[in-house]
Amino acid sequence: MFVVTGATGNVGGHVVKELVAAGVEVCALTRDPRTARLPEGVRVARTEDLPLEGATALFLNPAVVWQMGADKVLERAKEAGVRRLVMLSSSSVLDAGPGNPIGTRHRDLETAIEGSGLEWTFVRPGAFAANAAQWADQIKAGDVVYGPYAEAQSAPIHEADMGAVAARALLGDDLVGQAPELTGPQSLTFADQVRIIGEAIGRPLRYEEITREAARERMTGGFVTPEIADSLLNIFAECVGRPAELSPETERITGRPGRTFDQWARDHVDLFR
């Protein structure tokens, strides 16, 4: 049996679909099983119960660990006889250290897993294409998206590609002990991404740059801590005018090119209408 945490999330949902397509038994963990919409035949349970008995492999969303505690989750996994753990990490671990709380937090969890005695694979995506969902309210309200660093470049990756890579790490042995860094197939600015979303929904859109200070105020007015806001803004600033490095790992592992941001936008037009 394969257990998937965060099974109704952006990535976990695709992990579940890939495993079901492979014909294996899946237990999907979510905060509210009553509202989960998952493929027929998938067992659904509450995340907080962490039912791992009989499981051979576990897909781990780090948010679950940070909520429940790494020691508790890893100990439960070992007691239940779980052999393999695939974690959704982040390419930010490559620059973990002072000033990079996101990378440091993910790397600390990777280190704990490496010391657990379990087989492991760390899936390390860069920018999520799904981050563009943060613009949905602005796009529904008008034709302009306001944000920082219009020319900051990244290579946003479709969540379905992350799910496909994670599923292959769960199902096969080729990725044990590896930490593939994943990107989308194109380097795009924030302005490019907004334009592409406009093309997908059939309405011209543009990105208008605001000051760093205004952007920070908006970010910290939500659920982002000042430390993380500063870290993200520093990353964006460093990426202005600098094409993102593209990784070949998605195609190497799945055998097909990664999905483009245009594909992501067309897959999610309902978010913006």
mmCIF file of C-alpha atoms in Angstrom:
data_model
loop_
_atom_site.group_PDB
_atom_site.id
_atom_site.type_symbol
_atom_site.label_atom_id
_atom_site.label_comp_id
_atom_site.label_asym_id
_atom_site.label_seq_id
_atom_site.Cartn_x
_atom_site.Cartn_y
_atom_site.Cartn_z
ATOM 1 C CA MET A 1 0.000 0.000 0.000
ATOM 2 C CA PHE A 2 1.107 3.534 -0.808
ATOM 3 C CA VAL A 3 0.153 6.352 1.557
ATOM 4 C CA VAL A 4 -0.103 9.892 0.181
ATOM 5 C CA THR A 5 -0.200 12.893 2.498
ATOM 6 C CA GLY A 6 -1.676 16.148 1.265
ATOM 7 C CA ALA A 7 -3.708 13.985 -1.114
ATOM 8 C CA THR A 8 -6.152 16.728 -2.095
ATOM 9 C CA GLY A 9 -3.424 19.337 -2.614
ATOM 10 C CA ASN A 10 -1.861 20.589 -5.827
ATOM 11 C CA VAL A 11 0.810 17.879 -5.971
ATOM 12 C CA GLY A 12 -0.607 15.112 -3.806
ATOM 13 C CA GLY A 13 -3.708 14.819 -5.943
ATOM 14 C CA HIS A 14 -1.569 14.073 -8.984
ATOM 15 C CA VAL A 15 0.491 11.536 -7.025
ATOM 16 C CA VAL A 16 -2.745 9.721 -6.187
ATOM 17 C CA LYS A 17 -3.858 9.720 -9.844
ATOM 18 C CA GLU A 18 -0.508 8.351 -11.010
ATOM 19 C CA LEU A 19 -0.532 5.561 -8.422
ATOM 20 C CA VAL A 20 -4.124 4.604 -9.209
ATOM 21 C CA ALA A 21 -3.222 4.443 -12.904
ATOM 22 C CA ALA A 22 -0.364 2.093 -11.970
ATOM 23 C CA GLY A 23 -2.877 -0.236 -10.309
ATOM 24 C CA VAL A 24 -1.559 -0.120 -6.745
ATOM 25 C CA GLU A 25 -3.442 0.238 -3.460
ATOM 26 C CA VAL A 26 -3.561 3.840 -2.252
ATOM 27 C CA CYS A 27 -4.472 5.405 1.071
ATOM 28 C CA ALA A 28 -5.021 9.148 0.684
ATOM 29 C CA LEU A 29 -4.649 11.355 3.735
ATOM 30 C CA THR A 30 -6.496 14.653 4.001
ATOM 31 C CA ARG A 31 -7.734 16.965 6.731
ATOM 32 C CA ASP A 32 -11.391 16.326 5.856
ATOM 33 C CA PRO A 33 -12.109 12.968 4.161
ATOM 34 C CA ARG A 34 -15.801 13.917 3.817
ATOM 35 C CA THR A 35 -15.028 16.578 1.221
ATOM 36 C CA ALA A 36 -12.257 14.743 -0.622
ATOM 37 C CA ARG A 37 -12.892 14.034 -4.300
ATOM 38 C CA LEU A 38 -10.547 11.215 -5.194
ATOM 39 C CA PRO A 39 -10.546 8.351 -7.722
ATOM 40 C CA GLU A 40 -12.769 5.378 -7.062
ATOM 41 C CA GLY A 41 -11.132 2.673 -4.978
ATOM 42 C CA VAL A 42 -8.833 5.001 -3.047
ATOM 43 C CA ARG A 43 -9.015 4.619 0.707
ATOM 44 C CA VAL A 44 -9.345 8.018 2.412
ATOM 45 C CA ALA A 45 -8.331 8.791 5.995
ATOM 46 C CA ARG A 46 -7.599 11.767 8.228
ATOM 47 C CA THR A 47 -4.094 13.163 8.138
ATOM 48 C CA GLU A 48 -3.891 13.477 11.913
ATOM 49 C CA ASP A 49 -4.531 9.726 12.317
ATOM 50 C CA LEU A 50 -1.522 8.930 10.090
ATOM 51 C CA PRO A 51 -2.598 5.324 9.367
ATOM 52 C CA LEU A 52 0.589 3.693 8.103
ATOM 53 C CA GLU A 53 0.025 0.067 9.070
ATOM 54 C CA GLY A 54 0.599 -2.105 6.026
ATOM 55 C CA ALA A 55 2.147 0.703 4.013
ATOM 56 C CA THR A 56 5.345 0.099 2.097
ATOM 57 C CA ALA A 57 5.905 3.654 0.861
ATOM 58 C CA LEU A 58 4.900 7.163 1.896
ATOM 59 C CA PHE A 59 4.631 10.395 -0.072
ATOM 60 C CA LEU A 60 5.326 13.163 2.377
ATOM 61 C CA ASN A 61 4.133 16.739 2.068
ATOM 62 C CA PRO A 62 6.401 18.689 4.440
ATOM 63 C CA ALA A 63 3.459 20.687 5.795
ATOM 64 C CA VAL A 64 2.258 17.494 7.485
ATOM 65 C CA VAL A 65 5.598 17.031 9.214
ATOM 66 C CA TRP A 66 5.790 20.638 10.339
ATOM 67 C CA GLN A 67 2.313 20.278 11.801
ATOM 68 C CA MET A 68 2.854 16.932 13.536
ATOM 69 C CA GLY A 69 6.619 16.979 14.144
ATOM 70 C CA ALA A 70 9.344 15.207 12.168
ATOM 71 C CA ASP A 71 10.291 12.828 14.972
ATOM 72 C CA LYS A 72 6.710 11.631 15.401
ATOM 73 C CA VAL A 73 6.090 11.082 11.686
ATOM 74 C CA LEU A 74 9.370 9.281 11.053
ATOM 75 C CA GLU A 75 9.004 7.094 14.133
ATOM 76 C CA ARG A 76 5.464 6.119 13.119
ATOM 77 C CA ALA A 77 6.707 5.270 9.646
ATOM 78 C CA LYS A 78 9.471 3.017 10.942
ATOM 79 C CA GLU A 79 7.186 1.301 13.466
ATOM 80 C CA ALA A 80 4.639 0.588 10.729
ATOM 81 C CA GLY A 81 7.261 -0.988 8.475
ATOM 82 C CA VAL A 82 7.318 1.714 5.816
ATOM 83 C CA ARG A 83 10.348 1.091 3.609
ATOM 84 C CA ARG A 84 10.435 4.159 1.349
ATOM 85 C CA LEU A 85 9.707 7.835 1.800
ATOM 86 C CA VAL A 86 9.395 10.346 -1.045
ATOM 87 C CA MET A 87 9.332 13.935 0.125
ATOM 88 C CA LEU A 88 8.159 17.014 -1.739
ATOM 89 C CA SER A 89 11.093 19.293 -0.992
ATOM 90 C CA SER A 90 12.298 22.474 -2.709
ATOM 91 C CA SER A 91 15.218 23.532 -4.859
ATOM 92 C CA SER A 92 15.693 26.337 -2.320
ATOM 93 C CA VAL A 93 17.630 23.827 -0.185
ATOM 94 C CA LEU A 94 20.565 24.380 -2.521
ATOM 95 C CA ASP A 95 20.980 27.821 -0.947
ATOM 96 C CA ALA A 96 19.897 26.933 2.588
ATOM 97 C CA GLY A 97 21.317 29.128 5.301
ATOM 98 C CA PRO A 98 20.902 32.572 6.845
ATOM 99 C CA GLY A 99 18.397 34.671 4.942
ATOM 100 C CA ASN A 100 16.752 31.636 3.339
ATOM 101 C CA PRO A 101 14.235 30.258 5.868
ATOM 102 C CA ILE A 102 12.338 28.275 3.230
ATOM 103 C CA GLY A 103 15.441 26.411 2.083
ATOM 104 C CA THR A 104 16.693 25.893 5.631
ATOM 105 C CA ARG A 105 13.409 24.427 6.818
ATOM 106 C CA HIS A 106 13.238 21.974 3.930
ATOM 107 C CA ARG A 107 16.899 21.003 4.290
ATOM 108 C CA ASP A 108 16.496 20.338 8.023
ATOM 109 C CA LEU A 109 13.688 17.914 7.220
ATOM 110 C CA GLU A 110 15.733 16.249 4.480
ATOM 111 C CA THR A 111 18.543 15.740 6.998
ATOM 112 C CA ALA A 112 16.172 14.116 9.490
ATOM 113 C CA ILE A 113 14.890 11.752 6.789
ATOM 114 C CA GLU A 114 18.409 10.864 5.669
ATOM 115 C CA GLY A 115 19.150 9.801 9.244
ATOM 116 C CA SER A 116 15.967 7.756 9.630
ATOM 117 C CA GLY A 117 17.222 4.579 7.955
ATOM 118 C CA LEU A 118 14.401 4.681 5.397
ATOM 119 C CA GLU A 119 14.926 4.684 1.652
ATOM 120 C CA TRP A 120 14.360 8.226 0.445
ATOM 121 C CA THR A 121 13.959 10.445 -2.566
ATOM 122 C CA PHE A 122 13.650 14.230 -2.371
ATOM 123 C CA VAL A 123 11.697 15.856 -5.186
ATOM 124 C CA ARG A 124 13.049 19.403 -5.418
ATOM 125 C CA PRO A 125 10.902 21.669 -7.602
ATOM 126 C CA GLY A 126 11.640 25.328 -8.136
ATOM 127 C CA ALA A 127 8.840 27.815 -8.739
ATOM 128 C CA PHE A 128 5.375 26.261 -8.856
ATOM 129 C CA ALA A 129 3.201 27.282 -11.793
ATOM 130 C CA ALA A 130 0.382 27.153 -9.236
ATOM 131 C CA ASN A 131 1.876 30.200 -7.517
ATOM 132 C CA ALA A 132 0.123 32.187 -10.255
ATOM 133 C CA ALA A 133 -3.169 31.388 -8.532
ATOM 134 C CA GLN A 134 -2.334 34.227 -6.136
ATOM 135 C CA TRP A 135 -3.279 36.632 -8.955
ATOM 136 C CA ALA A 136 -6.771 35.195 -9.410
ATOM 137 C CA ASP A 137 -8.651 37.862 -7.462
ATOM 138 C CA GLN A 138 -6.875 40.679 -9.291
ATOM 139 C CA ILE A 139 -7.573 39.091 -12.676
ATOM 140 C CA LYS A 140 -11.240 38.567 -11.862
ATOM 141 C CA ALA A 141 -11.475 42.229 -10.850
ATOM 142 C CA GLY A 142 -9.671 43.786 -13.815
ATOM 143 C CA ASP A 143 -7.019 43.564 -16.489
ATOM 144 C CA VAL A 144 -3.946 44.498 -14.430
ATOM 145 C CA VAL A 145 -1.946 42.405 -11.970
ATOM 146 C CA TYR A 146 0.143 44.419 -9.519
ATOM 147 C CA GLY A 147 3.283 42.872 -8.089
ATOM 148 C CA PRO A 148 7.041 43.226 -7.606
ATOM 149 C CA TYR A 149 9.852 42.749 -10.103
ATOM 150 C CA ALA A 150 7.976 42.353 -13.400
ATOM 151 C CA GLU A 151 11.130 41.096 -15.159
ATOM 152 C CA ALA A 152 12.116 38.489 -12.549
ATOM 153 C CA GLN A 153 12.501 35.164 -14.353
ATOM 154 C CA SER A 154 11.706 31.642 -13.246
ATOM 155 C CA ALA A 155 10.816 28.316 -14.876
ATOM 156 C CA PRO A 156 7.460 27.444 -13.282
ATOM 157 C CA ILE A 157 6.645 23.755 -13.138
ATOM 158 C CA HIS A 158 3.197 22.198 -13.536
ATOM 159 C CA GLU A 159 2.063 20.313 -10.435
ATOM 160 C CA ALA A 160 1.180 17.286 -12.592
ATOM 161 C CA ASP A 161 4.853 16.891 -13.492
ATOM 162 C CA MET A 162 5.869 16.984 -9.840
ATOM 163 C CA GLY A 163 3.264 14.311 -9.131
ATOM 164 C CA ALA A 164 4.498 12.151 -12.000
ATOM 165 C CA VAL A 165 8.104 12.282 -10.786
ATOM 166 C CA ALA A 166 7.096 11.550 -7.188
ATOM 167 C CA ALA A 167 4.994 8.564 -8.256
ATOM 168 C CA ARG A 168 7.900 7.083 -10.193
ATOM 169 C CA ALA A 169 10.106 7.476 -7.138
ATOM 170 C CA LEU A 170 7.510 5.599 -5.080
ATOM 171 C CA LEU A 171 6.980 2.820 -7.605
ATOM 172 C CA GLY A 172 10.528 2.121 -8.807
ATOM 173 C CA ASP A 173 14.038 1.886 -7.438
ATOM 174 C CA ASP A 174 15.859 4.151 -9.878
ATOM 175 C CA LEU A 175 15.455 7.325 -7.792
ATOM 176 C CA VAL A 176 16.315 5.948 -4.351
ATOM 177 C CA GLY A 177 18.876 8.201 -2.718
ATOM 178 C CA GLN A 178 18.443 10.897 -5.369
ATOM 179 C CA ALA A 179 17.177 14.469 -5.156
ATOM 180 C CA PRO A 180 16.127 15.528 -8.666
ATOM 181 C CA GLU A 181 15.772 19.271 -9.132
ATOM 182 C CA LEU A 182 12.714 20.052 -11.254
ATOM 183 C CA THR A 183 11.776 23.058 -13.359
ATOM 184 C CA GLY A 184 9.322 23.794 -16.097
ATOM 185 C CA PRO A 185 10.566 23.866 -19.714
ATOM 186 C CA GLN A 186 10.580 27.670 -20.129
ATOM 187 C CA SER A 187 12.135 30.681 -18.436
ATOM 188 C CA LEU A 188 9.394 33.311 -18.036
ATOM 189 C CA THR A 189 9.071 36.672 -16.336
ATOM 190 C CA PHE A 190 6.116 37.497 -14.109
ATOM 191 C CA ALA A 191 4.920 39.756 -16.927
ATOM 192 C CA ASP A 192 5.118 36.802 -19.359
ATOM 193 C CA GLN A 193 3.074 34.607 -17.046
ATOM 194 C CA VAL A 194 0.294 37.173 -16.701
ATOM 195 C CA ARG A 195 0.188 37.656 -20.469
ATOM 196 C CA ILE A 196 -0.082 33.896 -21.005
ATOM 197 C CA ILE A 197 -2.931 33.617 -18.514
ATOM 198 C CA GLY A 198 -4.701 36.371 -20.439
ATOM 199 C CA GLU A 199 -4.301 34.428 -23.670
ATOM 200 C CA ALA A 200 -5.736 31.321 -21.998
ATOM 201 C CA ILE A 201 -8.841 33.105 -20.718
ATOM 202 C CA GLY A 202 -9.279 35.215 -23.855
ATOM 203 C CA ARG A 203 -8.692 38.619 -22.282
ATOM 204 C CA PRO A 204 -5.573 40.823 -22.538
ATOM 205 C CA LEU A 205 -3.814 41.165 -19.198
ATOM 206 C CA ARG A 206 -0.723 43.052 -18.112
ATOM 207 C CA TYR A 207 1.556 43.056 -15.096
ATOM 208 C CA GLU A 208 2.309 46.389 -13.464
ATOM 209 C CA GLU A 209 5.325 46.559 -11.186
ATOM 210 C CA ILE A 210 4.976 47.999 -7.686
ATOM 211 C CA THR A 211 7.715 48.883 -5.215
ATOM 212 C CA ARG A 212 9.376 46.308 -3.031
ATOM 213 C CA GLU A 213 7.953 48.045 0.035
ATOM 214 C CA ALA A 214 4.400 47.901 -1.301
ATOM 215 C CA ALA A 215 4.827 44.262 -2.256
ATOM 216 C CA ARG A 216 6.169 43.377 1.182
ATOM 217 C CA GLU A 217 3.212 45.082 2.832
ATOM 218 C CA ARG A 218 0.795 43.079 0.712
ATOM 219 C CA MET A 219 2.591 39.820 1.446
ATOM 220 C CA THR A 220 2.798 40.289 5.202
ATOM 221 C CA GLY A 221 -0.847 41.359 5.282
ATOM 222 C CA GLY A 222 -1.785 37.763 4.456
ATOM 223 C CA PHE A 223 -0.218 34.609 5.870
ATOM 224 C CA VAL A 224 3.431 35.308 5.009
ATOM 225 C CA THR A 225 5.865 36.117 7.799
ATOM 226 C CA PRO A 226 8.163 39.134 7.356
ATOM 227 C CA GLU A 227 11.180 36.793 7.238
ATOM 228 C CA ILE A 228 9.749 34.722 4.389
ATOM 229 C CA ALA A 229 8.504 37.821 2.554
ATOM 230 C CA ASP A 230 12.002 39.306 2.626
ATOM 231 C CA SER A 231 13.517 36.016 1.475
ATOM 232 C CA LEU A 232 11.124 35.751 -1.486
ATOM 233 C CA LEU A 233 11.622 39.359 -2.504
ATOM 234 C CA ASN A 234 15.396 38.882 -2.397
ATOM 235 C CA ILE A 235 15.069 35.864 -4.684
ATOM 236 C CA PHE A 236 12.873 37.799 -7.125
ATOM 237 C CA ALA A 237 15.329 40.693 -7.185
ATOM 238 C CA GLU A 238 18.225 38.369 -7.987
ATOM 239 C CA CYS A 239 16.268 36.867 -10.888
ATOM 240 C CA VAL A 240 15.566 40.139 -12.707
ATOM 241 C CA GLY A 241 17.000 39.914 -16.208
ATOM 242 C CA ARG A 242 18.520 36.505 -15.510
ATOM 243 C CA PRO A 243 17.038 33.555 -17.430
ATOM 244 C CA ALA A 244 16.247 30.619 -15.196
ATOM 245 C CA GLU A 245 18.363 27.498 -15.573
ATOM 246 C CA LEU A 246 16.241 24.675 -16.987
ATOM 247 C CA SER A 247 16.466 21.161 -15.591
ATOM 248 C CA PRO A 248 16.184 18.069 -17.845
ATOM 249 C CA GLU A 249 15.061 15.866 -14.949
ATOM 250 C CA THR A 250 11.316 15.807 -15.620
ATOM 251 C CA GLU A 251 11.836 14.474 -19.129
ATOM 252 C CA ARG A 252 14.596 12.093 -18.032
ATOM 253 C CA ILE A 253 12.435 10.570 -15.316
ATOM 254 C CA THR A 254 9.013 10.552 -16.982
ATOM 255 C CA GLY A 255 10.121 10.067 -20.578
ATOM 256 C CA ARG A 256 8.245 13.108 -21.874
ATOM 257 C CA PRO A 257 8.808 16.879 -21.912
ATOM 258 C CA GLY A 258 7.529 18.900 -19.002
ATOM 259 C CA ARG A 259 4.228 20.733 -19.383
ATOM 260 C CA THR A 260 4.473 24.392 -20.360
ATOM 261 C CA PHE A 261 3.067 27.316 -18.401
ATOM 262 C CA ASP A 262 0.603 27.800 -21.244
ATOM 263 C CA GLN A 263 -0.651 24.266 -20.579
ATOM 264 C CA TRP A 264 -0.968 25.068 -16.872
ATOM 265 C CA ALA A 265 -2.937 28.236 -17.620
ATOM 266 C CA ARG A 266 -5.312 26.368 -19.938
ATOM 267 C CA ASP A 267 -5.751 23.638 -17.325
ATOM 268 C CA HIS A 268 -6.753 26.253 -14.730
ATOM 269 C CA VAL A 269 -8.798 28.848 -16.613
ATOM 270 C CA ASP A 270 -11.635 28.478 -14.094
ATOM 271 C CA LEU A 271 -9.397 29.977 -11.414
ATOM 272 C CA PHE A 272 -9.306 33.278 -13.272
ATOM 273 C CA ARG A 273 -12.881 33.631 -14.558
#
